[in-house]
PDB file of C-alpha atoms in Angstrom:
ATOM      1  CA  MET A 809     -13.156  -4.291 -50.261  1.00 46.00           C
ATOM      2  CA  ARG A 810     -15.447  -3.319 -47.395  1.00 44.00           C
ATOM      3  CA  SER A 811     -13.306  -0.290 -46.454  1.00 46.00           C
ATOM      4  CA  GLU A 812     -13.231   0.859 -50.094  1.00 50.00           C
ATOM      5  CA  THR A 813     -17.012   0.506 -50.334  1.00 49.00           C
ATOM      6  CA  VAL A 814     -17.559   2.469 -47.115  1.00 47.00           C
ATOM      7  CA  SER A 815     -15.132   5.144 -48.309  1.00 52.00           C
ATOM      8  CA  GLN A 816     -16.975   5.564 -51.611  1.00 56.00           C
ATOM      9  CA  GLU A 817     -20.371   5.536 -49.893  1.00 51.00           C
ATOM     10  CA  LEU A 818     -19.168   8.183 -47.466  1.00 51.00           C
ATOM     11  CA  THR A 819     -17.817  10.376 -50.266  1.00 52.00           C
ATOM     12  CA  ASP A 820     -21.098  10.073 -52.166  1.00 54.00           C
ATOM     13  CA  THR A 821     -23.032  10.887 -49.007  1.00 47.00           C
ATOM     14  CA  ILE A 822     -21.021  13.999 -48.219  1.00 47.00           C
ATOM     15  CA  VAL A 823     -21.411  15.287 -51.772  1.00 47.00           C
ATOM     16  CA  ALA A 824     -25.150  14.629 -51.617  1.00 46.00           C
ATOM     17  CA  PHE A 825     -25.284  16.330 -48.217  1.00 43.00           C
ATOM     18  CA  ASP A 826     -23.765  19.431 -49.780  1.00 47.00           C
ATOM     19  CA  GLU A 827     -26.147  19.374 -52.724  1.00 45.00           C
ATOM     20  CA  LEU A 828     -29.224  18.864 -50.580  1.00 40.00           C
ATOM     21  CA  GLY A 829     -28.206  20.779 -47.522  1.00 40.00           C
ATOM     22  CA  TYR A 830     -27.142  24.115 -48.769  1.00 33.00           C
ATOM     23  CA  ARG A 831     -29.768  24.849 -51.351  1.00 32.00           C
ATOM     24  CA  GLY A 832     -32.064  25.486 -48.392  1.00 32.00           C
ATOM     25  CA  SER A 833     -35.070  23.870 -50.065  1.00 31.00           C
ATOM     26  CA  GLY A 834     -38.266  23.078 -48.195  1.00 31.00           C
ATOM     27  CA  ALA A 835     -41.008  25.110 -46.625  1.00 31.00           C
ATOM     28  CA  ALA A 836     -40.766  26.182 -43.012  1.00 35.00           C
ATOM     29  CA  LEU A 837     -43.212  24.938 -40.422  1.00 39.00           C
ATOM     30  CA  ASP A 838     -42.114  27.671 -38.065  1.00 47.00           C
ATOM     31  CA  PRO A 839     -39.796  30.590 -38.895  1.00 48.00           C
ATOM     32  CA  GLU A 840     -36.914  28.149 -38.289  1.00 52.00           C
ATOM     33  CA  LEU A 841     -38.043  24.556 -38.073  1.00 51.00           C
ATOM     34  CA  ARG A 842     -38.346  22.356 -41.133  1.00 48.00           C
ATOM     35  CA  PRO A 843     -39.161  18.679 -41.433  1.00 45.00           C
ATOM     36  CA  THR A 844     -36.356  16.157 -41.745  1.00 45.00           C
ATOM     37  CA  GLY A 845     -35.296  15.859 -45.376  1.00 46.00           C
ATOM     38  CA  ALA A 846     -36.286  19.413 -46.332  1.00 57.00           C
ATOM     39  CA  GLY A 847     -32.805  20.881 -45.963  1.00 75.00           C
ATOM     40  CA  PRO A 848     -30.938  22.581 -43.132  1.00 91.00           C
ATOM     41  CA  ILE A 849     -32.370  25.231 -40.874  1.00 94.00           C
ATOM     42  CA  ASP A 850     -31.069  28.666 -41.871  1.00 94.00           C
ATOM     43  CA  ILE A 851     -29.304  30.393 -38.972  1.00 96.00           C
ATOM     44  CA  SER A 852     -27.579  33.087 -41.040  1.00 93.00           C
ATOM     45  CA  ARG A 853     -29.920  35.831 -39.823  1.00 93.00           C
ATOM     46  CA  TYR A 854     -29.277  35.157 -36.147  1.00 96.00           C
ATOM     47  CA  PRO A 855     -26.781  37.353 -34.271  1.00 96.00           C
ATOM     48  CA  GLY A 856     -25.168  34.378 -32.496  1.00 97.00           C
ATOM     49  CA  ARG A 857     -22.440  32.040 -33.691  1.00 98.00           C
ATOM     50  CA  LEU A 858     -22.500  28.237 -33.747  1.00 98.00           C
ATOM     51  CA  ILE A 859     -19.053  26.780 -33.109  1.00 98.00           C
ATOM     52  CA  VAL A 860     -18.430  23.036 -33.076  1.00 98.00           C
ATOM     53  CA  VAL A 861     -15.487  21.095 -31.685  1.00 98.00           C
ATOM     54  CA  GLU A 862     -15.344  17.562 -33.083  1.00 97.00           C
ATOM     55  CA  GLY A 863     -13.131  14.580 -32.393  1.00 94.00           C
ATOM     56  CA  THR A 864     -13.199  11.146 -30.862  1.00 92.00           C
ATOM     57  CA  ASP A 865     -13.272  10.469 -27.116  1.00 88.00           C
ATOM     58  CA  GLY A 866      -9.866  11.224 -25.624  1.00 91.00           C
ATOM     59  CA  ALA A 867      -8.927  13.891 -28.160  1.00 94.00           C
ATOM     60  CA  GLY A 868      -9.249  16.623 -25.523  1.00 95.00           C
ATOM     61  CA  ARG A 869     -12.551  18.212 -26.533  1.00 96.00           C
ATOM     62  CA  SER A 870     -13.893  18.787 -23.012  1.00 94.00           C
ATOM     63  CA  THR A 871     -10.698  20.465 -21.854  1.00 96.00           C
ATOM     64  CA  GLN A 872     -10.589  22.739 -24.890  1.00 98.00           C
ATOM     65  CA  MET A 873     -14.273  23.639 -24.588  1.00 97.00           C
ATOM     66  CA  ALA A 874     -13.816  24.659 -20.955  1.00 97.00           C
ATOM     67  CA  LEU A 875     -10.824  26.849 -21.833  1.00 98.00           C
ATOM     68  CA  LEU A 876     -12.642  28.367 -24.783  1.00 98.00           C
ATOM     69  CA  ARG A 877     -15.731  29.176 -22.753  1.00 98.00           C
ATOM     70  CA  GLU A 878     -13.690  30.857 -20.018  1.00 98.00           C
ATOM     71  CA  TRP A 879     -11.734  32.868 -22.578  1.00 98.00           C
ATOM     72  CA  LEU A 880     -14.855  34.055 -24.433  1.00 98.00           C
ATOM     73  CA  GLU A 881     -16.728  35.002 -21.262  1.00 97.00           C
ATOM     74  CA  ALA A 882     -13.717  36.961 -20.019  1.00 96.00           C
ATOM     75  CA  ARG A 883     -14.021  39.037 -23.196  1.00 94.00           C
ATOM     76  CA  GLY A 884     -17.663  39.831 -22.697  1.00 95.00           C
ATOM     77  CA  TYR A 885     -19.346  37.257 -24.928  1.00 96.00           C
ATOM     78  CA  GLY A 886     -22.438  35.429 -23.817  1.00 97.00           C
ATOM     79  CA  VAL A 887     -21.680  31.729 -24.129  1.00 98.00           C
ATOM     80  CA  ALA A 888     -24.011  28.743 -24.244  1.00 98.00           C
ATOM     81  CA  HIS A 889     -22.663  25.203 -24.134  1.00 97.00           C
ATOM     82  CA  THR A 890     -24.188  21.944 -25.281  1.00 97.00           C
ATOM     83  CA  ALA A 891     -22.893  18.447 -25.897  1.00 95.00           C
ATOM     84  CA  LEU A 892     -23.839  15.026 -27.161  1.00 90.00           C
ATOM     85  CA  THR A 893     -26.420  13.221 -24.951  1.00 88.00           C
ATOM     86  CA  ARG A 894     -27.234  16.396 -22.996  1.00 91.00           C
ATOM     87  CA  SER A 895     -30.877  16.537 -24.072  1.00 93.00           C
ATOM     88  CA  ARG A 896     -33.258  16.841 -21.128  1.00 90.00           C
ATOM     89  CA  LEU A 897     -35.756  14.782 -23.081  1.00 90.00           C
ATOM     90  CA  VAL A 898     -33.707  11.697 -23.963  1.00 87.00           C
ATOM     91  CA  GLY A 899     -30.137  12.225 -22.762  1.00 79.00           C
ATOM     92  CA  GLU A 900     -30.499  10.261 -19.541  1.00 83.00           C
ATOM     93  CA  GLY A 901     -32.463   7.532 -21.287  1.00 82.00           C
ATOM     94  CA  LEU A 902     -29.741   7.160 -23.906  1.00 80.00           C
ATOM     95  CA  ARG A 903     -27.017   6.908 -21.280  1.00 78.00           C
ATOM     96  CA  LYS A 904     -28.984   4.275 -19.363  1.00 79.00           C
ATOM     97  CA  ALA A 905     -29.745   2.307 -22.521  1.00 76.00           C
ATOM     98  CA  LYS A 906     -26.056   2.190 -23.407  1.00 73.00           C
ATOM     99  CA  GLN A 907     -25.223   0.804 -19.977  1.00 75.00           C
ATOM    100  CA  GLY A 908     -27.071  -2.383 -20.846  1.00 69.00           C
ATOM    101  CA  HIS A 909     -24.967  -2.974 -23.989  1.00 61.00           C
ATOM    102  CA  THR A 910     -28.141  -4.008 -25.822  1.00 69.00           C
ATOM    103  CA  LEU A 911     -28.852  -1.109 -28.198  1.00 73.00           C
ATOM    104  CA  GLY A 912     -29.158  -2.011 -31.868  1.00 79.00           C
ATOM    105  CA  ARG A 913     -27.398   0.193 -34.404  1.00 82.00           C
ATOM    106  CA  GLN A 914     -30.496   1.857 -35.840  1.00 87.00           C
ATOM    107  CA  THR A 915     -32.079   2.351 -32.420  1.00 86.00           C
ATOM    108  CA  MET A 916     -28.892   4.039 -31.257  1.00 85.00           C
ATOM    109  CA  ASP A 917     -28.821   6.229 -34.372  1.00 91.00           C
ATOM    110  CA  LEU A 918     -32.376   7.402 -33.742  1.00 92.00           C
ATOM    111  CA  PHE A 919     -31.656   7.990 -30.053  1.00 89.00           C
ATOM    112  CA  TYR A 920     -28.757  10.276 -31.004  1.00 90.00           C
ATOM    113  CA  ALA A 921     -30.849  12.035 -33.651  1.00 95.00           C
ATOM    114  CA  THR A 922     -33.609  12.700 -31.104  1.00 94.00           C
ATOM    115  CA  ASP A 923     -31.053  13.978 -28.619  1.00 94.00           C
ATOM    116  CA  PHE A 924     -29.704  16.383 -31.245  1.00 96.00           C
ATOM    117  CA  ALA A 925     -33.131  17.565 -32.436  1.00 96.00           C
ATOM    118  CA  ASP A 926     -34.246  18.319 -28.875  1.00 95.00           C
ATOM    119  CA  ARG A 927     -31.077  20.253 -28.071  1.00 96.00           C
ATOM    120  CA  LEU A 928     -31.313  22.129 -31.360  1.00 97.00           C
ATOM    121  CA  GLU A 929     -34.869  23.286 -30.703  1.00 96.00           C
ATOM    122  CA  ASN A 930     -34.511  24.034 -26.996  1.00 96.00           C
ATOM    123  CA  GLN A 931     -30.881  25.047 -26.537  1.00 96.00           C
ATOM    124  CA  ILE A 932     -29.025  25.904 -29.732  1.00 97.00           C
ATOM    125  CA  LEU A 933     -31.573  27.943 -31.713  1.00 97.00           C
ATOM    126  CA  PRO A 934     -32.811  30.042 -28.748  1.00 97.00           C
ATOM    127  CA  ALA A 935     -29.214  30.879 -27.817  1.00 98.00           C
ATOM    128  CA  LEU A 936     -28.342  31.869 -31.389  1.00 98.00           C
ATOM    129  CA  ARG A 937     -31.415  34.095 -31.588  1.00 97.00           C
ATOM    130  CA  ALA A 938     -30.325  35.754 -28.349  1.00 97.00           C
ATOM    131  CA  GLY A 939     -26.861  36.516 -29.718  1.00 97.00           C
ATOM    132  CA  PHE A 940     -24.850  33.918 -27.799  1.00 98.00           C
ATOM    133  CA  VAL A 941     -21.773  32.072 -28.927  1.00 98.00           C
ATOM    134  CA  VAL A 942     -22.959  28.468 -28.868  1.00 98.00           C
ATOM    135  CA  LEU A 943     -20.154  26.014 -28.175  1.00 98.00           C
ATOM    136  CA  THR A 944     -21.070  22.480 -29.191  1.00 98.00           C
ATOM    137  CA  ASP A 945     -19.035  19.545 -27.942  1.00 97.00           C
ATOM    138  CA  ARG A 946     -19.583  17.287 -30.988  1.00 96.00           C
ATOM    139  CA  TYR A 947     -22.307  17.740 -33.561  1.00 97.00           C
ATOM    140  CA  ILE A 948     -24.036  15.561 -36.143  1.00 97.00           C
ATOM    141  CA  TYR A 949     -20.682  14.541 -37.614  1.00 97.00           C
ATOM    142  CA  SER A 950     -19.814  12.365 -34.611  1.00 94.00           C
ATOM    143  CA  ALA A 951     -23.142  10.587 -34.846  1.00 93.00           C
ATOM    144  CA  MET A 952     -22.719  10.105 -38.596  1.00 95.00           C
ATOM    145  CA  ALA A 953     -19.160   8.800 -38.262  1.00 93.00           C
ATOM    146  CA  ARG A 954     -20.100   6.372 -35.496  1.00 90.00           C
ATOM    147  CA  SER A 955     -23.042   5.033 -37.456  1.00 91.00           C
ATOM    148  CA  ILE A 956     -21.000   4.512 -40.625  1.00 92.00           C
ATOM    149  CA  ALA A 957     -18.154   2.908 -38.643  1.00 89.00           C
ATOM    150  CA  ARG A 958     -20.696   0.401 -37.315  1.00 87.00           C
ATOM    151  CA  GLY A 959     -21.877  -0.453 -40.806  1.00 89.00           C
ATOM    152  CA  GLY A 960     -24.765   1.994 -41.049  1.00 89.00           C
ATOM    153  CA  ASP A 961     -26.099   3.213 -44.388  1.00 92.00           C
ATOM    154  CA  PRO A 962     -24.420   6.595 -45.031  1.00 92.00           C
ATOM    155  CA  ASP A 963     -27.299   7.859 -47.169  1.00 92.00           C
ATOM    156  CA  TRP A 964     -29.883   7.038 -44.499  1.00 94.00           C
ATOM    157  CA  VAL A 965     -27.833   8.748 -41.789  1.00 94.00           C
ATOM    158  CA  ARG A 966     -27.384  11.800 -44.000  1.00 91.00           C
ATOM    159  CA  ARG A 967     -31.129  12.112 -44.492  1.00 93.00           C
ATOM    160  CA  VAL A 968     -31.841  11.753 -40.784  1.00 94.00           C
ATOM    161  CA  TYR A 969     -29.690  14.820 -40.083  1.00 95.00           C
ATOM    162  CA  ALA A 970     -30.571  16.841 -43.188  1.00 94.00           C
ATOM    163  CA  PHE A 971     -32.290  19.497 -41.053  1.00 95.00           C
ATOM    164  CA  ALA A 972     -29.117  20.317 -39.090  1.00 97.00           C
ATOM    165  CA  PRO A 973     -27.886  23.919 -39.502  1.00 97.00           C
ATOM    166  CA  GLN A 974     -24.474  24.579 -40.998  1.00 96.00           C
ATOM    167  CA  PRO A 975     -22.192  25.718 -38.135  1.00 97.00           C
ATOM    168  CA  HIS A 976     -20.202  28.921 -38.495  1.00 97.00           C
ATOM    169  CA  ALA A 977     -17.068  26.875 -37.805  1.00 97.00           C
ATOM    170  CA  VAL A 978     -16.110  23.272 -37.098  1.00 98.00           C
ATOM    171  CA  TYR A 979     -12.777  22.492 -35.446  1.00 98.00           C
ATOM    172  CA  TYR A 980     -11.669  18.888 -35.716  1.00 98.00           C
ATOM    173  CA  LEU A 981      -9.216  17.740 -33.046  1.00 98.00           C
ATOM    174  CA  LYS A 982      -7.241  15.169 -35.010  1.00 97.00           C
ATOM    175  CA  ILE A 983      -5.332  12.576 -33.001  1.00 96.00           C
ATOM    176  CA  ASP A 984      -3.462   9.376 -33.812  1.00 95.00           C
ATOM    177  CA  VAL A 985      -4.573   6.088 -32.265  1.00 92.00           C
ATOM    178  CA  ASP A 986      -1.110   5.580 -30.759  1.00 92.00           C
ATOM    179  CA  ASN A 987      -1.555   8.766 -28.722  1.00 93.00           C
ATOM    180  CA  LEU A 988      -5.249   8.210 -28.109  1.00 91.00           C
ATOM    181  CA  ALA A 989      -5.003   4.822 -26.379  1.00 88.00           C
ATOM    182  CA  PRO A 990      -2.788   5.989 -23.457  1.00 89.00           C
ATOM    183  CA  ARG A 991      -5.084   8.956 -22.826  1.00 91.00           C
ATOM    184  CA  VAL A 992      -8.152   6.721 -22.695  1.00 87.00           C
ATOM    185  CA  LEU A 993      -6.397   4.309 -20.330  1.00 82.00           C
ATOM    186  CA  ALA A 994      -5.412   7.196 -18.060  1.00 85.00           C
ATOM    187  CA  LYS A 995      -9.055   8.317 -17.887  1.00 83.00           C
ATOM    188  CA  GLY A 996     -10.310   4.951 -16.682  1.00 81.00           C
ATOM    189  CA  GLY A 997      -9.984   2.404 -19.452  1.00 79.00           C
ATOM    190  CA  PHE A 998     -11.666   1.366 -22.657  1.00 80.00           C
ATOM    191  CA  ASP A 999     -15.400   1.929 -23.014  1.00 78.00           C
ATOM    192  CA  TYR A1000     -17.564  -0.847 -24.499  1.00 74.00           C
ATOM    193  CA  TRP A1001     -19.004   1.345 -27.252  1.00 66.00           C
ATOM    194  CA  GLU A1002     -15.860   3.356 -28.009  1.00 78.00           C
ATOM    195  CA  SER A1003     -14.023   0.057 -28.393  1.00 74.00           C
ATOM    196  CA  GLY A1004     -16.528  -1.148 -30.968  1.00 74.00           C
ATOM    197  CA  LEU A1005     -17.265  -4.307 -28.996  1.00 68.00           C
ATOM    198  CA  ASP A1006     -20.867  -4.204 -30.188  1.00 70.00           C
ATOM    199  CA  CYS A1007     -19.913  -4.461 -33.862  1.00 71.00           C
ATOM    200  CA  GLN A1008     -16.654  -6.418 -34.012  1.00 75.00           C
ATOM    201  CA  GLU A1009     -15.731 -10.035 -33.376  1.00 75.00           C
ATOM    202  CA  GLU A1010     -12.916  -9.257 -30.966  1.00 76.00           C
ATOM    203  CA  THR A1011     -12.324 -10.777 -27.535  1.00 76.00           C
ATOM    204  CA  ASP A1012      -9.437  -8.496 -26.625  1.00 82.00           C
ATOM    205  CA  THR A1013     -10.692  -5.045 -25.619  1.00 85.00           C
ATOM    206  CA  TYR A1014      -7.477  -3.237 -26.509  1.00 84.00           C
ATOM    207  CA  HIS A1015      -7.272  -4.691 -30.008  1.00 85.00           C
ATOM    208  CA  SER A1016     -10.962  -4.012 -30.536  1.00 87.00           C
ATOM    209  CA  PHE A1017     -10.450  -0.393 -29.444  1.00 87.00           C
ATOM    210  CA  VAL A1018      -7.531   0.136 -31.823  1.00 85.00           C
ATOM    211  CA  ARG A1019      -9.335  -1.489 -34.739  1.00 89.00           C
ATOM    212  CA  TYR A1020     -12.565   0.442 -34.212  1.00 88.00           C
ATOM    213  CA  GLN A1021     -10.887   3.786 -33.570  1.00 90.00           C
ATOM    214  CA  LYS A1022      -8.761   3.462 -36.704  1.00 92.00           C
ATOM    215  CA  ARG A1023     -11.896   2.950 -38.742  1.00 91.00           C
ATOM    216  CA  LEU A1024     -13.732   5.787 -36.967  1.00 91.00           C
ATOM    217  CA  LEU A1025     -10.838   8.218 -37.354  1.00 94.00           C
ATOM    218  CA  SER A1026     -10.516   7.359 -41.035  1.00 94.00           C
ATOM    219  CA  ILE A1027     -14.171   8.276 -41.531  1.00 94.00           C
ATOM    220  CA  PHE A1028     -13.717  11.467 -39.498  1.00 94.00           C
ATOM    221  CA  ASP A1029     -10.742  12.403 -41.665  1.00 95.00           C
ATOM    222  CA  GLN A1030     -12.808  11.982 -44.819  1.00 93.00           C
ATOM    223  CA  ILE A1031     -15.670  14.066 -43.445  1.00 94.00           C
ATOM    224  CA  ALA A1032     -13.236  16.755 -42.288  1.00 95.00           C
ATOM    225  CA  GLU A1033     -11.641  16.951 -45.723  1.00 95.00           C
ATOM    226  CA  GLN A1034     -14.911  17.013 -47.644  1.00 91.00           C
ATOM    227  CA  ARG A1035     -16.613  19.463 -45.284  1.00 92.00           C
ATOM    228  CA  GLN A1036     -13.474  21.617 -44.972  1.00 94.00           C
ATOM    229  CA  PHE A1037     -13.246  21.535 -41.197  1.00 97.00           C
ATOM    230  CA  ALA A1038     -10.444  23.448 -39.533  1.00 98.00           C
ATOM    231  CA  VAL A1039      -8.127  20.605 -38.522  1.00 98.00           C
ATOM    232  CA  ILE A1040      -6.105  21.020 -35.321  1.00 98.00           C
ATOM    233  CA  ASP A1041      -3.318  18.647 -34.328  1.00 98.00           C
ATOM    234  CA  ALA A1042      -4.528  17.223 -31.008  1.00 97.00           C
ATOM    235  CA  ASN A1043      -1.461  15.031 -30.490  1.00 97.00           C
ATOM    236  CA  ARG A1044       0.151  18.024 -28.772  1.00 97.00           C
ATOM    237  CA  ASP A1045      -0.165  19.380 -25.241  1.00 97.00           C
ATOM    238  CA  VAL A1046      -3.233  21.353 -24.157  1.00 97.00           C
ATOM    239  CA  LEU A1047      -1.925  24.913 -24.564  1.00 98.00           C
ATOM    240  CA  PRO A1048      -0.644  24.684 -28.170  1.00 98.00           C
ATOM    241  CA  VAL A1049      -3.959  23.152 -29.176  1.00 98.00           C
ATOM    242  CA  PHE A1050      -5.845  25.928 -27.411  1.00 98.00           C
ATOM    243  CA  ARG A1051      -3.783  28.631 -29.093  1.00 98.00           C
ATOM    244  CA  ASP A1052      -4.774  27.283 -32.501  1.00 98.00           C
ATOM    245  CA  LEU A1053      -8.406  26.948 -31.484  1.00 98.00           C
ATOM    246  CA  LYS A1054      -8.493  30.440 -29.994  1.00 97.00           C
ATOM    247  CA  SER A1055      -6.976  31.931 -33.140  1.00 97.00           C
ATOM    248  CA  GLY A1056      -9.701  30.443 -35.308  1.00 96.00           C
ATOM    249  CA  VAL A1057     -12.553  31.362 -32.992  1.00 97.00           C
ATOM    250  CA  THR A1058     -11.317  34.955 -32.741  1.00 97.00           C
ATOM    251  CA  GLU A1059     -12.017  35.409 -36.449  1.00 95.00           C
ATOM    252  CA  ILE A1060     -15.510  33.922 -36.132  1.00 96.00           C
ATOM    253  CA  VAL A1061     -16.665  36.096 -33.232  1.00 96.00           C
ATOM    254  CA  SER A1062     -14.840  39.327 -34.106  1.00 93.00           C
ATOM    255  CA  SER A1063     -17.839  40.778 -35.955  1.00 86.00           C
ATOM    256  CA  MET A1064     -20.270  40.104 -33.107  1.00 88.00           C
ATOM    257  CA  GLN A1065     -21.583  42.788 -30.816  1.00 69.00           C
ATOM    258  CA  GLY A1066     -20.959  42.558 -27.097  1.00 62.00           C
ATOM    259  CA  GLY A1067     -17.419  41.236 -27.001  1.00 62.00           C
ATOM    260  CA  THR A1068     -14.255  43.154 -26.254  1.00 60.00           C
ATOM    261  CA  GLU A1069     -10.916  42.497 -27.881  1.00 55.00           C
TER     262      GLU A1069
END
């Protein structure tokens, strides 16, 4: 019953996110910035492009982002890169807090929201105004999915991130748990948080990882379907995945000035 309830709550949240988010209601404090809950920041007038690569840890995001950045820069595009927990204001504090394995769910949610808000104001928006392609290694959707997977209130999480701009494209690297687990082991083993050890009564790390990741990926799949992400099969080798990603990004940046085909 719990999974059905979460699924329905998530569906309702995504629909509400659409209804709230893309009417663009709310007065601006600044030409761009609006208070949380007033609707997303409008980036449509900026010359840059906001491109997001989403997926769980081990799906290959970092590798694909590095390839994508190199490919875009080789074609004359200015590229800015940002990622989860890379805020100069709170990124280091968040990483240190997680090391202690003591963060409560809501505290963690607000840490991630602050990290995103700071990067949005100081990295993403300035780069878009300057005409850069902004590559974002995970966006609000990762934070939302993690919160919901840990039992968070989907409606509350949605409202926290209501100010987030709509990206020009979101590419979801979809991977099966059976392929994910060996990759994570090869990179150094199962992480406390990515194994869901903070929110599950499991003593075996592997089983906790599989159980948590199945729930997380199910939520990601629902968000991807509702939000119409471009889904890329990340079970494959690096180059086939990159070819699909490159094909999609080519369409997004083709109308920009400064690049060469």
